[in-house]
Structures are given as structure tokens and as C-alpha cells.
PDB file of C-alpha atoms and ligand atoms in Angstrom:
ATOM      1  CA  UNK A 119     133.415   6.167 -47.121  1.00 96.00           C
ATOM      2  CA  UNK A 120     136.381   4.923 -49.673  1.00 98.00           C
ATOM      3  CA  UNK A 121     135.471   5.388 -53.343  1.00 98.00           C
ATOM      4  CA  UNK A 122     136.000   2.982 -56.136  1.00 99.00           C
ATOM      5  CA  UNK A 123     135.896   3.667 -60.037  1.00 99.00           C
ATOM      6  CA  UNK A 124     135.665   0.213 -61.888  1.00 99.00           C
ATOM      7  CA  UNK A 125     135.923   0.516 -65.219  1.00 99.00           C
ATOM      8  CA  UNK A 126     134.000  -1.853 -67.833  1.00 98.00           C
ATOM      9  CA  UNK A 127     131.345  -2.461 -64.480  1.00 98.00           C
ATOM     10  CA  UNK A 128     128.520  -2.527 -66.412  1.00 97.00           C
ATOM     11  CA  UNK A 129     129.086  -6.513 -67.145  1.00 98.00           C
ATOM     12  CA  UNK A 130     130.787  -9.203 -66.397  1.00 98.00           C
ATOM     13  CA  UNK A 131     134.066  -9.293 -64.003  1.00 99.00           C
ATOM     14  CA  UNK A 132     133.597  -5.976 -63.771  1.00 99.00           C
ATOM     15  CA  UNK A 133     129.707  -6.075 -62.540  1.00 98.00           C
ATOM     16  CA  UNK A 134     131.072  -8.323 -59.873  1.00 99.00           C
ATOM     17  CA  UNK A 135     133.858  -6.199 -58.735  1.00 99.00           C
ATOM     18  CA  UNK A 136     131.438  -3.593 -58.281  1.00 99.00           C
ATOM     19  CA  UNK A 137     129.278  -6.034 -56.502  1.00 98.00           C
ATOM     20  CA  UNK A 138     131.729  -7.236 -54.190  1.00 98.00           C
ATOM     21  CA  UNK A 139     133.097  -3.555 -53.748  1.00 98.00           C
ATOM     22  CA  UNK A 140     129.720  -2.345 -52.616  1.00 98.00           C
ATOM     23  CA  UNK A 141     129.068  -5.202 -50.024  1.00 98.00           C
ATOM     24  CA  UNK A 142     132.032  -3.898 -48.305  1.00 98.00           C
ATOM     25  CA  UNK A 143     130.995  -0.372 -48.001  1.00 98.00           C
ATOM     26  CA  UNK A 144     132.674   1.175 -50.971  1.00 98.00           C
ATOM     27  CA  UNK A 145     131.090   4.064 -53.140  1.00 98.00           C
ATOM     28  CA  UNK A 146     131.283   2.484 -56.343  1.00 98.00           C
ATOM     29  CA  UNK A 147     131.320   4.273 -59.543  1.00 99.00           C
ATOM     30  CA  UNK A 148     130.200   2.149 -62.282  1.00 99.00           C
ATOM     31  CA  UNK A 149     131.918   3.021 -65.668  1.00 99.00           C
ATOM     32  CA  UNK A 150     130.768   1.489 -68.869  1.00 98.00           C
ATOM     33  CA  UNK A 151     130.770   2.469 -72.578  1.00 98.00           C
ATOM     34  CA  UNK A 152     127.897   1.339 -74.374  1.00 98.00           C
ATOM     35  CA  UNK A 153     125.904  -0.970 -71.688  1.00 98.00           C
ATOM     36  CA  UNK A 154     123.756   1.266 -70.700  1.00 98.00           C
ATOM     37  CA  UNK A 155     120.703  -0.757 -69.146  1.00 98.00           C
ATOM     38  CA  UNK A 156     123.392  -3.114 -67.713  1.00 98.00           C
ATOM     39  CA  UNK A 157     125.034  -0.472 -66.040  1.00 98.00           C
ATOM     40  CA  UNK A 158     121.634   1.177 -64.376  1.00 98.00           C
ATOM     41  CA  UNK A 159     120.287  -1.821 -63.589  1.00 98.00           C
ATOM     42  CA  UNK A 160     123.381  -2.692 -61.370  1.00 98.00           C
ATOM     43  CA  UNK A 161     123.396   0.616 -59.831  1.00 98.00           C
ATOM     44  CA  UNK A 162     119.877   0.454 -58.922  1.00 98.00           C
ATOM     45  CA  UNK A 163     120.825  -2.568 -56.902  1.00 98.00           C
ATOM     46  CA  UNK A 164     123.530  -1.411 -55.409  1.00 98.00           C
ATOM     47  CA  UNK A 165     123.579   0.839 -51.931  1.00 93.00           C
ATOM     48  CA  UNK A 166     125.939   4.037 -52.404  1.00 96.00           C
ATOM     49  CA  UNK A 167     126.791   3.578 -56.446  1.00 98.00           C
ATOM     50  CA  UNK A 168     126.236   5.814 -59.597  1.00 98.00           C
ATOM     51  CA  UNK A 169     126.996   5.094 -63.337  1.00 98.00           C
ATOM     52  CA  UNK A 170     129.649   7.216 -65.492  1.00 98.00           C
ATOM     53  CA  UNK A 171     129.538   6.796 -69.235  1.00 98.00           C
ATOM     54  CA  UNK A 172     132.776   7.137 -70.482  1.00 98.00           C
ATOM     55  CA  UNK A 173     135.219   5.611 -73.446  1.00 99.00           C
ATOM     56  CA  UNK A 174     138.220   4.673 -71.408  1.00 99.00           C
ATOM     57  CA  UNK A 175     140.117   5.046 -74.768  1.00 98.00           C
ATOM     58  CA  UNK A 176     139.070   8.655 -75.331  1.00 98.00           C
ATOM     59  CA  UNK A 177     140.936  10.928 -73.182  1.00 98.00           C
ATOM     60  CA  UNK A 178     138.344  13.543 -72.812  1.00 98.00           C
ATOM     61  CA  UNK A 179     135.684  11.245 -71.547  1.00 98.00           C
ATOM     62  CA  UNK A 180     138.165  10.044 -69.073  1.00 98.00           C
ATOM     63  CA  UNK A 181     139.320  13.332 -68.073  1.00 98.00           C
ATOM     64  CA  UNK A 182     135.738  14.624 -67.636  1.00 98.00           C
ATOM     65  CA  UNK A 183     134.868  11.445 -65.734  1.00 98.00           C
ATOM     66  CA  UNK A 184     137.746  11.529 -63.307  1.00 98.00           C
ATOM     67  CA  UNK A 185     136.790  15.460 -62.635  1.00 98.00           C
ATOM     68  CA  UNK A 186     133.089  14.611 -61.448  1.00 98.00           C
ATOM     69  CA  UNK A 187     135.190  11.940 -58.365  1.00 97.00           C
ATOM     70  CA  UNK A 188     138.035  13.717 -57.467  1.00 88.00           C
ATOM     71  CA  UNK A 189     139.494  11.656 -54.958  1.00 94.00           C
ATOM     72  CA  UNK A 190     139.145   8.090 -56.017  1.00 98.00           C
ATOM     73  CA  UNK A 191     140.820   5.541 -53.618  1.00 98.00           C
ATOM     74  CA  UNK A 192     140.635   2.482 -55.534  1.00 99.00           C
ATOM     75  CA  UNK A 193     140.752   2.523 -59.262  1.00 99.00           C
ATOM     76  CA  UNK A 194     140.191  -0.889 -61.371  1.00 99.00           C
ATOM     77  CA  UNK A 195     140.996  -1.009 -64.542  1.00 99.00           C
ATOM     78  CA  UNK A 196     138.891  -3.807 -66.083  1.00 99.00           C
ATOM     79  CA  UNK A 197     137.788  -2.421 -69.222  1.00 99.00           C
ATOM     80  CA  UNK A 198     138.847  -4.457 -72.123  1.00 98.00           C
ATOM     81  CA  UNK A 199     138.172  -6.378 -75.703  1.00 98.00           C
ATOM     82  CA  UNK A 200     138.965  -9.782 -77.036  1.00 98.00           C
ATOM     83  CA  UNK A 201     139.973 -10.187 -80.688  1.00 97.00           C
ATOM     84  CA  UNK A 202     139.938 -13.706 -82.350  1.00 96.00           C
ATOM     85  CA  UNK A 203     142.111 -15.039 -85.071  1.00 97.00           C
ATOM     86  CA  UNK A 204     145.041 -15.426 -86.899  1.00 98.00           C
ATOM     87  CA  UNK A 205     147.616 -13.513 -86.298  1.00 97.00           C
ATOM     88  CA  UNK A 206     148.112 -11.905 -89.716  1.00 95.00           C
ATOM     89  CA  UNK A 207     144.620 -12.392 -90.558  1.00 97.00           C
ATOM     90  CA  UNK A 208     142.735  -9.912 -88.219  1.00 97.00           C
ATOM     91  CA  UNK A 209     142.335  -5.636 -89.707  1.00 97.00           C
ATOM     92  CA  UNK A 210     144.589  -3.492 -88.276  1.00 96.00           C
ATOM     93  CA  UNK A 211     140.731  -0.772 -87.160  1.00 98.00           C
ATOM     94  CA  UNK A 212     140.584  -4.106 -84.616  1.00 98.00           C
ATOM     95  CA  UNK A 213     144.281  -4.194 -83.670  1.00 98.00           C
ATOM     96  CA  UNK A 214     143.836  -0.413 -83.105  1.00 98.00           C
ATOM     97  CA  UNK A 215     140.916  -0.655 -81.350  1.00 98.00           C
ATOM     98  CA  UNK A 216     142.069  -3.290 -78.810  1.00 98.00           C
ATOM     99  CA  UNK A 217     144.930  -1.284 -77.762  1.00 98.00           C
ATOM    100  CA  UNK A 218     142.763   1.696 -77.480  1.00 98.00           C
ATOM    101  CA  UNK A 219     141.441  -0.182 -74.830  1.00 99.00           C
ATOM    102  CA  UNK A 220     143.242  -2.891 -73.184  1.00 98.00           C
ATOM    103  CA  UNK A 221     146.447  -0.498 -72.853  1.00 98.00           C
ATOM    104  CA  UNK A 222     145.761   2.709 -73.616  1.00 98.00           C
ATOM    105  CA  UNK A 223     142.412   2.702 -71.861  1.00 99.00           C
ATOM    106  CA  UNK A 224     144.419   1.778 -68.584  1.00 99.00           C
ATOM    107  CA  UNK A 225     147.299   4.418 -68.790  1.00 98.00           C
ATOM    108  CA  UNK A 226     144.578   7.119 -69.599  1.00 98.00           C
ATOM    109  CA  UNK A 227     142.055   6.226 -66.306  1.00 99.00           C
ATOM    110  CA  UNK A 228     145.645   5.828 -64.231  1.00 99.00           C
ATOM    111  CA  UNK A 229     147.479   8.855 -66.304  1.00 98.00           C
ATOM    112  CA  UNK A 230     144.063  10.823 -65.045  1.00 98.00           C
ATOM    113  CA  UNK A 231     143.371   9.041 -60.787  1.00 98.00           C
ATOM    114  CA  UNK A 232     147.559   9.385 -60.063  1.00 98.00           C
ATOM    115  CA  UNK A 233     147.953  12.871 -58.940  1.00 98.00           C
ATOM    116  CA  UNK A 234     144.806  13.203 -56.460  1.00 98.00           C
ATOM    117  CA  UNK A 235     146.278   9.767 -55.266  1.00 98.00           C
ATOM    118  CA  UNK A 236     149.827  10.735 -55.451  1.00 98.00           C
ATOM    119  CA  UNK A 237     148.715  14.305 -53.415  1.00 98.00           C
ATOM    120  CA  UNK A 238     146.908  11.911 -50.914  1.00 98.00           C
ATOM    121  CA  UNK A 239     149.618   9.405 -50.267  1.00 98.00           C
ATOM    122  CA  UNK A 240     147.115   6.988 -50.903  1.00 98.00           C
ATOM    123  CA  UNK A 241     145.551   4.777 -52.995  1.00 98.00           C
ATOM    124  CA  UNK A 242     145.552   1.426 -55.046  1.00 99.00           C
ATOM    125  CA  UNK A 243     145.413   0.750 -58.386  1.00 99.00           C
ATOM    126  CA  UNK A 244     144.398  -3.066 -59.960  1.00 99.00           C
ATOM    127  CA  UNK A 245     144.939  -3.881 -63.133  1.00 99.00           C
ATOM    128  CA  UNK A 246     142.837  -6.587 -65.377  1.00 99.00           C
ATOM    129  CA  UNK A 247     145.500  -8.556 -67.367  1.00 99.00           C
ATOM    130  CA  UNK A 248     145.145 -12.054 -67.996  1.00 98.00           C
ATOM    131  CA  UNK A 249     147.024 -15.023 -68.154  1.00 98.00           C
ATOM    132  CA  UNK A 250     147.388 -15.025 -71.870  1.00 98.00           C
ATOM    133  CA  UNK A 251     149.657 -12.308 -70.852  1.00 98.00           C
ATOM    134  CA  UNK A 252     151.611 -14.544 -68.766  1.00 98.00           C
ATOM    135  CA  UNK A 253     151.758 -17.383 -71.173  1.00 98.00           C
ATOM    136  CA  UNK A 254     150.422 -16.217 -74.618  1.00 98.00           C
ATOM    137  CA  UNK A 255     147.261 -17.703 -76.277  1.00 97.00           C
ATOM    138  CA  UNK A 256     147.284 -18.954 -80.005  1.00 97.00           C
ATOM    139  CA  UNK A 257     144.937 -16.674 -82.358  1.00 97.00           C
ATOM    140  CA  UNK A 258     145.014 -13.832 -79.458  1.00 97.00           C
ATOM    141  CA  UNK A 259     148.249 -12.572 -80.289  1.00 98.00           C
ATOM    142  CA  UNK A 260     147.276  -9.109 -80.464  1.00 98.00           C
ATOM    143  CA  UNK A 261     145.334  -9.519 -77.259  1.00 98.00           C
ATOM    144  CA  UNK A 262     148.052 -11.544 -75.293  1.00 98.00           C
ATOM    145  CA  UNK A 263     150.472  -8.716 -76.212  1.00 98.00           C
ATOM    146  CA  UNK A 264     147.957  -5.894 -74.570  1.00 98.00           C
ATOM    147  CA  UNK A 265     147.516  -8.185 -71.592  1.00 99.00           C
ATOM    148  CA  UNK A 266     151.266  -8.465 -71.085  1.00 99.00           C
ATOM    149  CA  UNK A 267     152.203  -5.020 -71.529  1.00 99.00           C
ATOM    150  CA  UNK A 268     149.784  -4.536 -68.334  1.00 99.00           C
ATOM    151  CA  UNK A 269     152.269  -6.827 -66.770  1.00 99.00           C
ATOM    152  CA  UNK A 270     154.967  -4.400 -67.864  1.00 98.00           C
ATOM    153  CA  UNK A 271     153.082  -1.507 -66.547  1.00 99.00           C
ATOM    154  CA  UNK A 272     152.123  -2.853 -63.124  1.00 99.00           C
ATOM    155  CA  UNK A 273     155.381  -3.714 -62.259  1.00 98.00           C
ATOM    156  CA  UNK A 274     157.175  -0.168 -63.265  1.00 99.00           C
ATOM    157  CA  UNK A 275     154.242   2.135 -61.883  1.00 99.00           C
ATOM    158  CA  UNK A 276     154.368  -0.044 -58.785  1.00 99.00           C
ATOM    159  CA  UNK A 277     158.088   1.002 -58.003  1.00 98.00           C
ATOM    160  CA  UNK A 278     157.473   4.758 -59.348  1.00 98.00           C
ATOM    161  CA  UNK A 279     154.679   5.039 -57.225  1.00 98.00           C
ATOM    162  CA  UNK A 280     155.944   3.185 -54.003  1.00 98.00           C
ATOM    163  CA  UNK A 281     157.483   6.283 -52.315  1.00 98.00           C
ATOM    164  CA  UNK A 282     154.175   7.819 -52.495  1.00 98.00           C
ATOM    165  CA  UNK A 283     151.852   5.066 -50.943  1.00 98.00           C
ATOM    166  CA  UNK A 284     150.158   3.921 -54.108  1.00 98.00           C
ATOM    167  CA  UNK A 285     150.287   0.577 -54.382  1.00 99.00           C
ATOM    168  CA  UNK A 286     149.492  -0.872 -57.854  1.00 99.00           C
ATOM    169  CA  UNK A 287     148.936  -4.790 -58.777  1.00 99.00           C
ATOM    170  CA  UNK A 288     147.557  -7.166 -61.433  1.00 98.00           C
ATOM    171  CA  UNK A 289     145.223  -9.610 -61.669  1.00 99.00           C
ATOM    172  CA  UNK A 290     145.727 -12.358 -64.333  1.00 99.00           C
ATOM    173  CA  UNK A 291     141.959 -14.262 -64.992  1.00 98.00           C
ATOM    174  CA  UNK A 292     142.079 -17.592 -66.398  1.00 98.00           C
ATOM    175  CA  UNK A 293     138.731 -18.840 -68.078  1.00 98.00           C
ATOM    176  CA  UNK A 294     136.094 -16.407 -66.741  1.00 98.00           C
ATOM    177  CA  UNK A 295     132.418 -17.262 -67.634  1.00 98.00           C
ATOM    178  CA  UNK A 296     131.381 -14.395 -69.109  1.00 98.00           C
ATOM    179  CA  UNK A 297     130.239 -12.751 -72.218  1.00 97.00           C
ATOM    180  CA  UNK A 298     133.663 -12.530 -73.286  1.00 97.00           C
ATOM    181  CA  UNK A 299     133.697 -16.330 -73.827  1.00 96.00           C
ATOM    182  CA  UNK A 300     130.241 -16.717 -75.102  1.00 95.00           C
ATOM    183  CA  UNK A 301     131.218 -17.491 -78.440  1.00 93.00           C
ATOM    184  CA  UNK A 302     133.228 -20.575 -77.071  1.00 94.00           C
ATOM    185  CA  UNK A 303     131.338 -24.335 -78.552  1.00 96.00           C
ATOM    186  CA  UNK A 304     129.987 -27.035 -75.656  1.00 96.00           C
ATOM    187  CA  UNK A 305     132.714 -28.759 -76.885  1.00 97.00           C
ATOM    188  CA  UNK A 306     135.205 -26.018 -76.241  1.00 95.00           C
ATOM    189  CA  UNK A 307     134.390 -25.345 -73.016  1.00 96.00           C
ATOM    190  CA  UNK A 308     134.239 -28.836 -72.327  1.00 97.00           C
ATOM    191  CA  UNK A 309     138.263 -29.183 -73.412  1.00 96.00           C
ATOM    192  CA  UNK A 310     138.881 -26.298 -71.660  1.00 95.00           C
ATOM    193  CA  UNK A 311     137.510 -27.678 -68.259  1.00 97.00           C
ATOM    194  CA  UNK A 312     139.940 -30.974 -68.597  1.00 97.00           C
ATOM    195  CA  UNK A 313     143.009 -28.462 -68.781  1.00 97.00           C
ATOM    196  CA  UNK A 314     141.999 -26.514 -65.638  1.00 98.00           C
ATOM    197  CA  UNK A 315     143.444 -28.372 -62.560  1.00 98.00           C
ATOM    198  CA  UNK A 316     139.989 -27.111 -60.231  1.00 98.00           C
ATOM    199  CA  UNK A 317     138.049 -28.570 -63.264  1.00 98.00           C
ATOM    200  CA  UNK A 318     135.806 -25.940 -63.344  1.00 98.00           C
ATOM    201  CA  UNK A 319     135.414 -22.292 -65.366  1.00 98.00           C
ATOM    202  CA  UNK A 320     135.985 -19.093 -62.989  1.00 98.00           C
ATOM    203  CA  UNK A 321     133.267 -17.259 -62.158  1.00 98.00           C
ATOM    204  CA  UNK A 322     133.468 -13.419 -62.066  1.00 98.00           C
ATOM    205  CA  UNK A 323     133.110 -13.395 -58.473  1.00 98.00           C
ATOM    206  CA  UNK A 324     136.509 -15.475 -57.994  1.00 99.00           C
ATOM    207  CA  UNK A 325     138.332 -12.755 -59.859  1.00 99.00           C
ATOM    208  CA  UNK A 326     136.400 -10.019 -57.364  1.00 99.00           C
ATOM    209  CA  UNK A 327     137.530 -11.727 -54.671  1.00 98.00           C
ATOM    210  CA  UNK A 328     141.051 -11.160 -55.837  1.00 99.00           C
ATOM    211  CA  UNK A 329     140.676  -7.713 -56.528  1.00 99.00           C
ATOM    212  CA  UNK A 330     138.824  -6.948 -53.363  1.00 98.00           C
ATOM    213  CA  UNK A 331     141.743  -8.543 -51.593  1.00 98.00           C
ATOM    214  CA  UNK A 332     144.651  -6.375 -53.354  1.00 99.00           C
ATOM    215  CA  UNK A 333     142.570  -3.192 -52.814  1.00 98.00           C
ATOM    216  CA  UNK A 334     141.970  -4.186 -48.377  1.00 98.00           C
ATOM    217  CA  UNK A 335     144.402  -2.890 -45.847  1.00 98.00           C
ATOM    218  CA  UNK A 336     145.261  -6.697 -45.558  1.00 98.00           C
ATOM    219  CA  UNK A 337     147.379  -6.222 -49.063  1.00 98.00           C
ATOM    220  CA  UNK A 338     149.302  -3.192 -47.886  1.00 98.00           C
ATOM    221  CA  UNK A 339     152.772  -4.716 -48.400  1.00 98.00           C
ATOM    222  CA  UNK A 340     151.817  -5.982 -51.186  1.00 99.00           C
ATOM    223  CA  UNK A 341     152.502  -4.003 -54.186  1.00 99.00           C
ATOM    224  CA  UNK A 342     154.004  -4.540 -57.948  1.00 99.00           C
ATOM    225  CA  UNK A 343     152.185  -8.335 -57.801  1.00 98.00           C
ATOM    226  CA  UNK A 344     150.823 -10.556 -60.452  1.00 98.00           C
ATOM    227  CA  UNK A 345     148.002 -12.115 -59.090  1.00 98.00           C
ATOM    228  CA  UNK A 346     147.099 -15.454 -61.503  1.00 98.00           C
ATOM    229  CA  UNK A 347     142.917 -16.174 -60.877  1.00 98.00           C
ATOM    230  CA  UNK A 348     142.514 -19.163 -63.297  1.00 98.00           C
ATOM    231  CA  UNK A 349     142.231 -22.452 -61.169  1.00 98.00           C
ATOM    232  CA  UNK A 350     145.552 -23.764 -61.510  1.00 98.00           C
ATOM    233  CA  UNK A 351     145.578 -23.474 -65.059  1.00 97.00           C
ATOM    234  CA  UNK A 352     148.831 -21.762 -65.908  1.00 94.00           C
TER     235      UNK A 352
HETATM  236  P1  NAP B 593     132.840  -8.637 -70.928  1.00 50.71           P
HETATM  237  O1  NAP B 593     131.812  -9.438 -70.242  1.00 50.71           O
HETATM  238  O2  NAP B 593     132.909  -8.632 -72.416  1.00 50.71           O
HETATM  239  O3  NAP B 593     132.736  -7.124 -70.401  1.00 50.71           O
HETATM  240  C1  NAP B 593     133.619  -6.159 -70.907  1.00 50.71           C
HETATM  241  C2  NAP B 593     133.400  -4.865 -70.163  1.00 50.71           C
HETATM  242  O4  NAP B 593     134.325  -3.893 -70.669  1.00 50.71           O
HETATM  243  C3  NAP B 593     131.990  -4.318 -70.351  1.00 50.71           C
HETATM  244  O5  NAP B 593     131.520  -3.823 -69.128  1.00 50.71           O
HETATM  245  C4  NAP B 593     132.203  -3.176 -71.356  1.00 50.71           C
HETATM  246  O6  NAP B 593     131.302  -2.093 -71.144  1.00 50.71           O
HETATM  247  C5  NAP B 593     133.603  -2.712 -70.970  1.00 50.71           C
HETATM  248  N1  NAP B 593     134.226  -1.954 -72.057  1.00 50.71           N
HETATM  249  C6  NAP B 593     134.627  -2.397 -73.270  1.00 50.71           C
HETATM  250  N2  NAP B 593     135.130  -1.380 -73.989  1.00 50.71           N
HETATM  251  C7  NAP B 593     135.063  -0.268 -73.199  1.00 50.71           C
HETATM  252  C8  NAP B 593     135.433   1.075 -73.374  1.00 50.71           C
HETATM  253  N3  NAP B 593     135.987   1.522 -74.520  1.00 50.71           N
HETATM  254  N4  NAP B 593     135.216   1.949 -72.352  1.00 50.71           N
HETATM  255  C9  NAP B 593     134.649   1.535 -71.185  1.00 50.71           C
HETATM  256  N5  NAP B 593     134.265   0.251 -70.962  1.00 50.71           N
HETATM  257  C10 NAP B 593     134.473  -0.633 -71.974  1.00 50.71           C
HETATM  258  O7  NAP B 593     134.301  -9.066 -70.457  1.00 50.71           O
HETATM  259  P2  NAP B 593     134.827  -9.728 -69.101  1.00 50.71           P
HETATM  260  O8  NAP B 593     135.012 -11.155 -69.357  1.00 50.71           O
HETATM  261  O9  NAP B 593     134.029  -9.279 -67.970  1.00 50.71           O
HETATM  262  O10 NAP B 593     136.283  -9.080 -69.053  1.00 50.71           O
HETATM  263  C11 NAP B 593     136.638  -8.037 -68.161  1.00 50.71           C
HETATM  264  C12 NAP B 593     138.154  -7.903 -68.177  1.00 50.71           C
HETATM  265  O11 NAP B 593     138.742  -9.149 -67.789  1.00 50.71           O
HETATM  266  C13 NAP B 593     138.722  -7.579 -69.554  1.00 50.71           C
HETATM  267  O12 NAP B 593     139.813  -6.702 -69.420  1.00 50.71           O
HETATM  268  C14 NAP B 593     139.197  -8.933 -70.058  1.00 50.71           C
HETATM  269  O13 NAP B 593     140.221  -8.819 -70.997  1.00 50.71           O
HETATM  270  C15 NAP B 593     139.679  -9.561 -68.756  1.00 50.71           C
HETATM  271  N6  NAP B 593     139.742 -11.015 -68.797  1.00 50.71           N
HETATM  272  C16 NAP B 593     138.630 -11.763 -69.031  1.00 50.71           C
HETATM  273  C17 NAP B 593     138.743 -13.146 -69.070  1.00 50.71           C
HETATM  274  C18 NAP B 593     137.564 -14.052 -69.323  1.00 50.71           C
HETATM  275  O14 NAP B 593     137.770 -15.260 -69.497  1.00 50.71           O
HETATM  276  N7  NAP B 593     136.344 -13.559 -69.345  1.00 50.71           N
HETATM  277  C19 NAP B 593     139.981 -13.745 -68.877  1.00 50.71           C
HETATM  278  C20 NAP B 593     141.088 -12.944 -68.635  1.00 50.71           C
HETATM  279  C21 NAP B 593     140.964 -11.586 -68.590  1.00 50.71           C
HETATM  280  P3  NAP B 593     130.060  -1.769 -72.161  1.00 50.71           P
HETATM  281  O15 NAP B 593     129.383  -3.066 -72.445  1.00 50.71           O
HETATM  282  O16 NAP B 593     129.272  -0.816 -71.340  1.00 50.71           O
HETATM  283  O17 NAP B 593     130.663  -1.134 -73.375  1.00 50.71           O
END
């Protein structure tokens, strides 16, 4: 049986990733940081799955996590934080704390899953970026900068990594209902709809779908890709 770690599964994308992960067999390890009732409630519904509390930012807790599952196959990086406003306007303990976890969260968990992966000439890594990496978002600036460094990242671990079978790729969400968006107005949302060509928000699932895809045997050319999950909108 093929093991995945998601990270950030407790809600969310992330919950569905582990969802979608499960129905196809995986043993899922569901990482999350402070959701704790989220997180056993999923595993509880889930057939071959266990929780991990960990900080991705703190190496420690990732290091200890990553001992408990040796040999991970599939590692998601989906952990992350949204910070609103302007640009010079937002305290730098929030700045920090978003890189903590959009970037530095990700290079820990894949810093930590490599060698066992790299030993195994085997293994896939999927990266959570977003399209505001892609195309930059107004009042995200700090967030659309984490999101395209994971761009960055994808692309250069994908050709380090090649020669050893590990395939890494990236997943760029568009307009995800989830609670990340929940403090978005009626009206918002409603704007936001008439800018997305499928006229609809995405729904976790959609971007499990993707990620499900990139980890399958049927993705294994594919590596160093930037996969855009967002209804046509970019
Ligand atoms: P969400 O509903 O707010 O869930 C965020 C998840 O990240 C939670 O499971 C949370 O776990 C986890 N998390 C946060 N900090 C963590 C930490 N330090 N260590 C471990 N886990 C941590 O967000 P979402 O919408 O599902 O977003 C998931 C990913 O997709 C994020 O990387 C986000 O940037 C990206 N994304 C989302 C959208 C969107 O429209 N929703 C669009 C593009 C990209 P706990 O609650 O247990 O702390």
C-alpha cells in the first residue's frame, strides 16, 4: 500500500486530497496544526489513515513527524496562510509568519521526505501554489510572492531530482471555496464568479483531482509542471 503525507489535511483542499487519496487505496497521513477535531473526525472516516500534529514551519515537529513514516511515496504540501492588505500596511510577525509557512513550511516537509525518496528512486512531490503566484493578486503581495517562489522551487527541485525518479509538480488553485475565502462579501463572490470563464467557484475536490492525477502512474513523464486549477480564470 503507497503512503501519502498531506499536509494542512485537516480542512479544506487539503481534507479533500486526503479524501480523494484514500478512495484510491492510499495510506493517508493527515497532518494539521491546530485543527484538531477536524483532523480526527476525517480520519475516523477514512479506511487506512492516521493524524500527525505537526507545525510544518518548525523543523523539529517536521523532523519528528517524517521519522514516525519513513518511506512516504507521495508528499503534498498544502499547508498554507492567507494575509490581507496593503502592501505596506500589514506587521512584519504576519509577513514572518506566512513565509514560515507557505515557503519554508514546504522546503522543511520536502528538505525532511527527499532522501528516503531519493534512496528509493521513487516518489512524487505536489506542491500547493496558487495562481496569485502566476499572476499576482492586489493586497496579497506578501502571499503572491510565497506562492510564486513555490513556482521557483518546483521547477529547480524537479530537474535536481529527475535523475533520481522523483518527480515534483505544482498545482496553482484559482478561487477555492473554502475557509480560506470565508471572509469574502455575497457581493464579492458574486464579482468573482463573472471573472471565472466556468462561472462557478472551485471546489476542493477539483483541486484533488489535480493532485491525485500528478501523484498516478498516468503523470510519470510529467514532472517540473505548473498545473493552473481555477476554471479558466487566469
Ligand atoms: P484552509 O481551509 O484555511 O486550510 C488551511 C490548512 O492549512 C488547514 O488544514 C490548516 O491546519 C493548515 N495549516 C495552516 N498552518 C499550518 C501549519 N503551520 N502547520 C500545519 N498545517 C497548517 O485553506 P485552503 O483553502 O484549504 O488552502 C489550502 C492550500 O491551498 C493553501 O496552501 C492555500 O494557500 C492554497 N490555495 C487556496 C486557495 C483558495 O481559494 N482556497 C487558492 C489558491 C491556493 P490547522 O487548521 O490544523 O492548523
Amino acid at each position: 500500500m503507497k503512503t501519502v503525507l498531506v499536509t494542512g489535511g485537516s480542512r479544506g483542499i487539503g481534507r479533500a486530497v486526503c479524501e480523494a487519496f484514500s478512495k484510491e487505496g492510499y495510506f493517508v497521513i493527515i497532518n494539521y496544526n491546530k485543527s484538531v477535531k477536524e483532523a480526527q473526525t476525517l480520519c475516523d472516516s477514512l479506511k487506512n489513515a492516521v493524524t500527525f500534529r505537526a507545525d510544518v514551519s518548525d523543523k523539529e515537529q517536521v523532523a519528528a513527524m517524517v521519522a514516525a513514516f519513513p518511506d512516504i511515496d507521495v508528499l503534498v504540501n498544502n499547508a498554507g496562510v492567507s494575509l490581507f492588505g496593503v502592501f505596506d500596511s500589514v506587521s512584519r510577525e504576519s509577513i514572518r509568519e506566512l513565509y514560515d509557512v507557505n515557503l519554508f513550511g514546504t522546503l522543511n516537509m520536502t528538505r525532511a521526505v527527499l532522501p528516503s525518496m531519493i534512496r528509493r528512486k521513487s516518489g512524487a512531490i505536489i506542491n500547493i501554489s496558487s495562481v496569485f503566484g502566476e499572476c499576482g493578486a492586489s493586497c496579497e503581495v506578501d502571499y503572491s510572492a510565497s506562492k510564486a517562489a513555490l513556482i521557483g522551487f518546483t521547477k529547480a527541485l524537479a530537474k535536481e531530482v529527475g535523475p533520481s525518479y522523483v518527480r515534483v509538480n505544482c498545482v496553482c488553485p484559482g478561487v477555492i471555496d473554502t475557509d480560506m475565502n470565508a471572509r469574502l462579501t455575497i457581493e464579492e463572490v458574486e464579482s468573482l464568479v463573472e471573472s471565472i470563464p466556468l462561472e462557478r467557484l472551485g471546489k476542493p475536490v477539483d483541486v484533488a483531482n489535480a493532485v491525485l492525477f500528478l501523484a498516478s502512474e498516468k503523470a510519470d513523464y510529467i514532472s517540473g509542471a505548473v498545473l493552473a486549477v481555477d476554471g479558466g480564470l487566469v
